Coordinates of C-alpha atoms in Angstrom, one line a residue:
Q203 CA 118.8 120.8 93.5
V204 CA 115.5 122.8 93.4
Q205 CA 115.0 125.1 96.4
L206 CA 111.6 126.7 97.2
V207 CA 111.8 130.0 98.7
E208 CA 109.1 131.4 101.0
S209 CA 108.4 134.9 102.0
G210 CA 106.0 137.1 103.6
G211 CA 106.1 136.0 107.1
G212 CA 106.3 138.1 110.2
L213 CA 104.6 139.4 113.3
V214 CA 100.7 140.0 113.2
Q215 CA 98.3 140.6 115.7
P216 CA 95.3 138.3 116.4
G217 CA 92.5 139.2 113.8
G218 CA 95.1 140.5 111.3
S219 CA 96.1 139.1 107.9
L220 CA 99.4 138.0 106.1
R221 CA 100.1 136.7 102.7
L222 CA 102.9 134.2 102.2
S223 CA 104.5 133.7 99.0
C224 CA 106.5 130.6 97.5
V225 CA 108.6 130.7 94.5
A226 CA 111.0 128.1 92.8
P227 CA 113.2 129.1 90.0
G228 CA 113.5 126.0 87.6
I229 CA 110.1 124.3 88.1
L230 CA 106.7 125.2 86.9
F231 CA 104.1 125.1 89.6
R232 CA 101.3 124.3 87.3
F233 CA 102.6 120.8 87.1
Y234 CA 103.0 120.2 90.7
N235 CA 100.8 119.5 93.7
M236 CA 101.6 122.5 96.0
G237 CA 101.1 122.7 99.7
W238 CA 101.7 124.9 102.8
Y239 CA 102.6 123.2 106.2
R240 CA 103.3 124.8 109.4
Q241 CA 105.3 123.7 112.5
A242 CA 104.7 125.1 116.0
P243 CA 107.2 124.9 118.7
G244 CA 107.2 121.3 120.2
K245 CA 104.6 120.1 117.6
Q246 CA 104.8 118.0 114.4
R247 CA 104.7 119.6 110.9
E248 CA 101.0 119.7 109.7
L249 CA 99.3 120.5 106.5
V250 CA 97.7 123.8 106.4
G251 CA 96.4 123.8 102.8
S252 CA 97.2 122.3 99.4
I253 CA 96.4 122.9 95.8
S254 CA 96.7 120.1 93.1
A255 CA 97.9 120.6 89.8
T256 CA 94.3 120.5 88.7
E257 CA 93.6 123.3 91.0
L258 CA 91.7 121.2 93.6
T259 CA 92.1 122.7 97.1
N260 CA 92.1 121.2 100.5
Y261 CA 92.5 122.9 104.0
A262 CA 93.1 121.8 107.7
D263 CA 89.8 122.2 109.6
S264 CA 91.5 124.8 111.8
V265 CA 92.0 127.4 109.0
K266 CA 89.0 126.7 106.7
G267 CA 87.2 129.9 105.9
R268 CA 90.2 131.9 107.0
F269 CA 93.0 130.8 104.7
T270 CA 93.1 130.5 101.0
I271 CA 95.8 128.9 98.9
F272 CA 96.1 129.8 95.3
K273 CA 98.6 129.9 92.4
D274 CA 99.8 133.0 90.3
M275 CA 100.6 131.4 87.0
A276 CA 102.0 134.5 85.4
K277 CA 104.5 134.7 88.3
N278 CA 104.9 130.9 88.9
T279 CA 104.1 131.6 92.4
V280 CA 101.9 130.0 95.1
L281 CA 100.4 132.1 97.8
L282 CA 98.6 131.6 101.1
Q283 CA 96.3 134.3 102.1
M284 CA 95.8 134.3 105.9
K285 CA 92.9 136.3 107.5
R286 CA 91.4 136.4 110.9
M287 CA 94.5 135.1 112.3
K288 CA 94.8 133.5 115.7
P289 CA 97.8 132.9 118.2
E290 CA 97.6 129.2 117.3
D291 CA 98.5 130.0 113.8
T292 CA 101.9 130.8 115.1
G293 CA 104.8 128.7 113.5
I294 CA 107.2 128.1 110.8
Y295 CA 105.4 127.9 107.2
Y296 CA 106.9 125.6 104.8
C297 CA 106.1 125.5 101.0
R298 CA 106.2 122.1 99.3
A299 CA 106.0 120.9 95.6
D300 CA 105.5 117.4 94.8
G301 CA 104.9 115.8 91.5
G302 CA 106.6 113.6 88.9
G303 CA 108.5 111.5 91.6
S304 CA 109.9 114.7 92.9
D305 CA 109.5 116.3 96.3
Y306 CA 110.7 119.8 97.2
W307 CA 110.6 121.9 100.4
G308 CA 111.5 125.5 101.3
Q309 CA 113.5 126.7 104.2
G310 CA 110.4 128.1 105.9
T311 CA 109.2 131.6 107.1
Q312 CA 108.3 132.5 110.6
V313 CA 104.7 133.6 111.4
T314 CA 104.0 135.0 114.8
V315 CA 100.5 136.0 115.8
S316 CA 100.7 137.9 119.1
S317 CA 99.4 141.0 120.6

């Protein structure tokens, strides 16, 4: 069973930045559609941003212009660069890889934006 592993979460002040990473031993991200999702307390999980196997990106309106999703092919890693963060960005961030009939998720990493 493939397990994605997220890292990079933590506490950041409003206006600050964080970079999340997602790795998955055993699969090559270049062949998958990759996504970052988040779930705030009491809310449903939502898509933050995605990048397809052909490098097409898509973002939630709430993060456009602030977040960037990209792949580091050399390290087989998917990253989410978050800037100008807001308290409403708080939540558990999950990485997802889907493709070829497979759908993998990570355990999530906590991101808290607070002063």
